[in-house]
């Protein structure tokens, strides 16, 4: 073992090119999951300004919400959440042993559906933003 | 029988009593012929490089002992194409005609010994089962990812074997028939159920393709889980054995590690529905435990 | 040096069964194999295992079929042992969990096979060998039997008494493929050879690349004779580019053979007016080759096997596997085009001479499986008789080597009793070329064991000799490569010692082999690395191929008759008055020595009278 | 089997809970998004509105449950991903403790906020 050539990280990082549907789904799910927990923590942090009083809270929120960048990030969050939900459902079905043969198709479907939903919600999400 | 006698292709062997003198002369003649032959081979190689009906292979090379190969590199080989040629055929051709030190495992040439799983154009395949004509050029041939390279295309399989052997991969039952001439009964349906799982040839393609197995060395991996499935689902083993098997599979690094990436199922040269088997075991394990709650 | 009671060389069906048997007897046993066990070629067997399991069947019938199939060149005690033990051993596999195909009542399925009077071929789909190999390896794991895998055994450590019958085998020498180390393995009780087939002597074979007849050649050079080597089975339907087997089932279902002109030659040219494509393997093989030789072959190489007319549904139902084989290995979709096929080497009936306990004439040396010749198959093996041979004789050899009391063998080994010696007529010198030059004589009795007194010393000597041989091969910088030598021999064997054999061709083959032997003096290994040096290993294997090719050809040249798979142009009949005897070839100071021993046709209850073999 | 026997190892239990929480989250998260982005537009969010909703016991308990399941699901997911990367030994224990602590903190903070809105547990 000791004398063998260790291909290490180079190997792992260049492999994505050869990924197949199920592996992309895994990567995306992982990524979106992490973003969501990250958001959960920030979300609670922001909300807990409520502890310091009503006005404090309202100004913080409205201040944030008026920023375009925040709105755009929210759209991103929506995309992330929708994908995670849809692919999560796909995974739940896989766990139940349903539709295993169509696992790649259902992944593509999740992607497309995510796209559609996100595009459709952009107007609502960007509504009332002051630039 | 009316079999016709084949026409011998006659050469100088017609006369039976060959003097040693003649033998020597023959030997000389042959030697000359050989040299011409060699010449031809070199020319052929040159032509091969430029001709249309050759395949361009880029093959991973590494040898810890040979200074030029200590730093891994890719070598180019141009192999003349023949109808039906597989990756393995091409590698053998390259080895026998260009570089005798080109090293890879192979034996059966018919997808049953599981020696020659390779990483070809970005996916795990059996060399002997992959037609060159199905691949785009240049054909990149590498050793299996996520395994230590011993030399060229040969990887260390020990870890894979360890995992395979960690699941008590042998039939166990408490209720064999008494007579040594009497078999255990098994329904056709049950045999059908385990059939695919018994086809595994231990090639390790699945293990190599799985990102989880790459990250977690203790993960049993799809092949070993499939092996356990083969026994857990075999009705001849009986219920208490199944219990035991599920206990093995339920370890921290057993079935729960699988993240349903499906790549194992995709690369398996024997078309074993690995993900399906793993998922079924997860459900079995859960069901089994709910009984005890 | 490693030390065990019993050392088994090879981990195919025979080797695994032998190891398990020795373990059952309480011996400390280890397997040394150049491939990991599950890579062994037993895995390739498709058809099944013959065993008389049912009430309507009997081992006597099976024995009768086997003797008839062998064209009366099998030894009855061996054939009867096979048929008597096979049911028990087959059921044992079932008890070990092997996934046999099942009947509706849950019993193991059996199917009809060529040459059998009862459907007694027990099978597991079209992958019986794979299931058998894996089931047995599982038992090995269960018992924790030590396996030295990827250790290439290169020679036996045998004492050097004058007569092989007085010699003792003390162990083996093996080369660790991963590290390049040469090590000795001392066997306190015995060494069992189970190295499998020798198909690589031919350039077109259903056998694996690893089937180079190492065990046969090693034993031969250590003094154990090779028996009936001229009997080689050729299968008529193998894919031209790889030799992958297309099962007889295709013809069974109605597949048709065509030549280049689209003629159904089996009938049109009268090769088999009654059975056509379904004639026996040797007849069909000869017919195909005749077509090719007469210029009616496709690309001067093969003929077509067409099954399209069977209809997609039926093909998928019964021959699905064939679609994959043809597509994967030949790039031809048999639903759209006929499959190219040609005859290919398939099985060696001959091998190391043993008795029905697997023992050779050298004390402590055993052989089992395809590398051995107990003689069960005689002139022709019946389909489905090789796998039972592995489990029956593998087990017996294992038990015997581990010291279990067994019934005295009826078959004799070595030059005892009723044997006759014979002259060899050969156009060229035979045997070792240029002994005494700088190549250390490979194999044979430990070259000079003068000072070696104990078994361990003897093994150590052999190790040193082997190290020298290997160092020598690795040091040489220039010469000829093994691939070229091997290719010459393989080509010549396929050309001259194939399905058709005639005197001129056989002599030509001997000349070619001689030439190859001389070239081998100049062989060099291009790869100088000690790590996984397949170049070196194949060079060593090529040496074995040379010895075996010579033995096959010599036996064929000497046998002036047509029996079983051995066809001679000059002699179109079986000649029982002269040839009811086994061909044996001993290695005598670097030269082959030919002799014969009579066939034993007396069975336990009856004598098998030679009849005309017709089906 | 006299004693209550279970071979159920945490691996399997966590796996099951990850699925169960996921199934629950599908519904609640969808509801949450819908409510806060489509029914009430983001720029209209105020303390008062939140307060109004929180004062209903149903909504309050749903949100607490939402918080707890999401925290479990998310944190367990992260932990799982790390184990999948071969995390073991003391590092694994350390990660486990840290993640556990973080979740606790998150839940406490979340509950405090909710209470602030509702002005005590709504009855
Ligand atoms: C395509 C095909 C289909 C067949 N179908 C059937 C069938 O349906 N029914 C039937 O009865 N028979 C069938 N046969 C025949 C039968 O499968 C073989 O005869 C049998 O499997 C041989 O088993 P074995 O154990 O002797 O050798 P193998 O399985 O070939 O094993 C040889 C072992 O020896 C080891 N070895 C070799 N050389 C060395 C060395 N130098 N050092 C260390 N180890 C070494 C190898 O690593 C290997 O483990 C078929 C054969 C083929 C090729
Ligand atoms: C709304 C519905 C949701 C569904 C259906 C869902 C589904 C899933 C499923 C099935 C998994 C397990 C994947 C596996 O183990 O193979 C998972 C993982 C995960 N989820 Fe969710 N989830 C949802 C919401 C959330 C939320 C709100 C968060 C954030 C707090 C989140 C964070 C995570 C994380 C971090 C993982 C681990 C990802 C990884 O493998 O690295 N999920 N999800
Ligand atoms: S499961 Fe498939 S891919 Fe994995 S080792 Fe077995 S045969 Fe190879
Ligand atoms: S690739 Fe790995 S994650 Fe599961 S489905 Fe296969 S084992
Ligand atoms: S050579 Fe045996 S599987 Fe490819």
XYZ file of C-alpha atoms in Angstrom, chain B residues 1-11 13-16 18 23 30 34 38 63-66 83-84 86 89 92 95-97 100-115 128-131 150-151 154 157-158 161 165 169-172 176-177 179-188 191 194-195 198-203 227 230-231 234 236, chain C residues 35-36 38-39 41 43-44 54 87-88 91 94-108 124-125 127 130-131 134 137-138 141-142 149-150 178 205-210 241-242 244 270-271 286 290 293-294 327-332 427-428 481 483-484 488 495-496 500 502-504 507-508 511 515 526-527 529-535 538 562 567 569:
178
model
C -18.110 -39.613 -42.313
C -17.954 -37.486 -45.381
C -15.787 -34.780 -43.993
C -13.475 -33.370 -46.576
C -9.830 -33.182 -45.923
C -8.546 -29.674 -45.665
C -6.066 -28.440 -48.173
C -2.773 -27.978 -46.362
C -1.072 -24.758 -47.064
C 2.166 -26.236 -48.262
C 5.497 -24.792 -47.389
C 7.789 -28.853 -44.728
C 6.798 -31.158 -47.593
C 9.883 -33.302 -47.377
C 10.016 -35.456 -44.308
C 15.051 -32.711 -43.123
C 17.299 -26.779 -40.955
C 13.233 -17.390 -41.288
C 11.616 -12.065 -39.370
C 9.891 -6.446 -37.902
C 5.386 2.505 -11.716
C 6.902 3.308 -8.346
C 10.155 1.608 -9.308
C 10.841 3.017 -12.716
C -14.356 -5.437 -36.045
C -15.415 -6.373 -32.543
C -12.720 -4.196 -27.169
C -8.104 -6.233 -26.981
C -3.305 -6.265 -25.222
C 1.241 -4.275 -24.898
C 2.293 -6.990 -27.292
C 3.324 -4.648 -30.096
C 5.583 -5.033 -23.013
C 5.597 -3.292 -19.661
C 2.058 -1.987 -20.039
C 0.345 -3.612 -17.086
C -3.286 -4.457 -16.393
C -5.203 -7.342 -14.889
C -7.236 -9.531 -17.166
C -8.077 -13.159 -17.561
C -11.388 -14.452 -18.876
C -12.020 -11.906 -21.669
C -15.721 -12.549 -21.223
C -16.945 -10.388 -18.368
C -16.963 -13.124 -15.776
C -13.692 -12.931 -13.855
C -14.060 -9.287 -12.925
C -10.346 -8.506 -13.253
C -13.323 -6.791 -22.114
C -16.964 -5.812 -22.313
C -16.516 -2.399 -23.852
C -16.435 -2.089 -27.620
C -0.050 -0.361 -7.788
C 1.199 0.076 -11.312
C -3.561 -2.151 -11.653
C -8.064 -4.500 -4.322
C -7.435 -5.437 -0.694
C -12.010 -7.691 -0.575
C -15.649 -10.381 3.515
C -20.516 -13.652 2.895
C -21.447 -17.284 3.263
C -24.606 -19.272 3.539
C -25.698 -20.093 7.089
C -30.323 -28.523 6.798
C -32.158 -31.628 5.625
C -30.024 -36.753 4.116
C -26.874 -35.849 2.264
C -28.797 -36.481 -0.935
C -31.694 -34.284 -0.024
C -31.691 -30.663 -1.063
C -33.286 -27.728 0.696
C -36.404 -26.511 -1.022
C -36.537 -23.065 -2.480
C -39.349 -21.528 -4.460
C -38.732 -20.302 -7.962
C -34.561 -17.782 -6.426
C -31.888 -13.263 -5.286
C -30.838 -14.068 -8.834
C -25.752 -13.532 -7.175
C -24.299 -12.258 -10.432
C -21.663 -10.040 -8.858
C -18.175 -10.692 -10.211
C -16.293 -8.628 -7.623
C -15.004 -6.178 -10.159
C -23.636 -9.696 -1.190
C -28.089 -12.180 -1.555
C -28.188 -14.094 1.731
C -32.590 -16.182 0.536
C -33.302 -21.025 2.890
C -5.381 -15.110 -9.524
C -7.690 -14.160 -6.718
C -13.113 -15.575 -7.793
C -11.162 -14.737 -10.951
C -11.938 -19.674 -15.056
C -16.579 -18.988 -13.310
C -16.997 -19.104 -17.073
C -33.499 -38.575 -9.396
C -24.866 -36.519 -6.519
C -23.593 -36.154 -2.966
C -26.193 -31.590 -3.072
C -26.810 -26.820 -2.515
C -26.366 -27.119 1.242
C -23.685 -24.481 0.980
C -26.276 -22.191 -0.516
C -25.539 -22.388 -4.221
C -28.319 -20.715 -6.189
C -29.418 -23.559 -8.436
C -32.344 -23.091 -10.761
C -35.477 -24.593 -9.262
C -38.420 -26.693 -10.315
C -41.946 -25.906 -9.232
C -41.662 -28.226 -6.263
C -38.614 -26.351 -5.034
C -36.105 -29.029 -5.979
C -33.041 -28.264 -8.069
C -27.917 -22.447 -12.163
C -29.186 -20.458 -15.133
C -23.926 -19.299 -15.108
C -19.926 -18.679 -11.631
C -22.346 -19.779 -8.937
C -18.496 -18.159 -5.639
C -15.108 -19.330 -2.188
C -17.695 -18.322 0.399
C -14.002 -17.440 3.777
C -16.248 -19.072 6.334
C -3.556 -14.637 -3.967
C -1.575 -13.216 -6.829
C 2.795 -7.525 -6.170
C -9.814 -20.612 -27.223
C -12.728 -20.318 -24.843
C -10.204 -20.426 -22.028
C -8.883 -17.526 -20.027
C -5.595 -15.795 -20.612
C -4.420 -17.315 -17.347
C -12.457 -12.128 -32.215
C -12.391 -13.338 -28.618
C -16.261 -16.377 -26.267
C -23.449 -33.721 -46.537
C -21.511 -33.340 -43.305
C -14.720 -30.190 -38.687
C -13.634 -27.600 -44.106
C -10.393 -24.283 -45.951
C -12.253 -24.735 -49.207
C -23.079 -7.504 -28.872
C -20.519 -7.016 -26.153
C -17.807 -9.211 -27.538
C -18.329 -9.134 -31.273
C -20.257 -5.939 -31.806
C -22.957 -7.854 -33.697
C 11.565 -34.655 -37.500
C 13.413 -32.550 -34.967
C 9.921 -11.048 -26.474
C 4.667 -12.482 -27.047
C 6.251 -13.259 -30.364
C 4.144 -18.465 -33.237
C -2.943 -24.450 -38.001
C -1.603 -27.949 -37.503
C -7.890 -31.748 -38.322
C -2.410 -35.066 -40.452
C 1.085 -36.276 -40.334
C 2.714 -33.454 -42.264
C 5.509 -32.651 -37.988
C 5.439 -29.061 -39.031
C 9.408 -28.059 -36.144
C 12.175 -23.264 -33.415
C 11.383 -5.739 -21.359
C 9.842 -4.653 -18.103
C 10.239 -3.604 -12.539
C 9.635 -5.901 -9.592
C 6.152 -4.563 -9.139
C 3.362 -6.445 -10.856
C 5.529 -7.550 -13.708
C 3.141 -9.311 -16.056
C 5.766 -9.316 -18.759
C 3.928 -14.310 -19.240
C -9.445 -41.608 -34.963
C -9.062 -37.094 -35.806
C -6.511 -37.870 -41.855
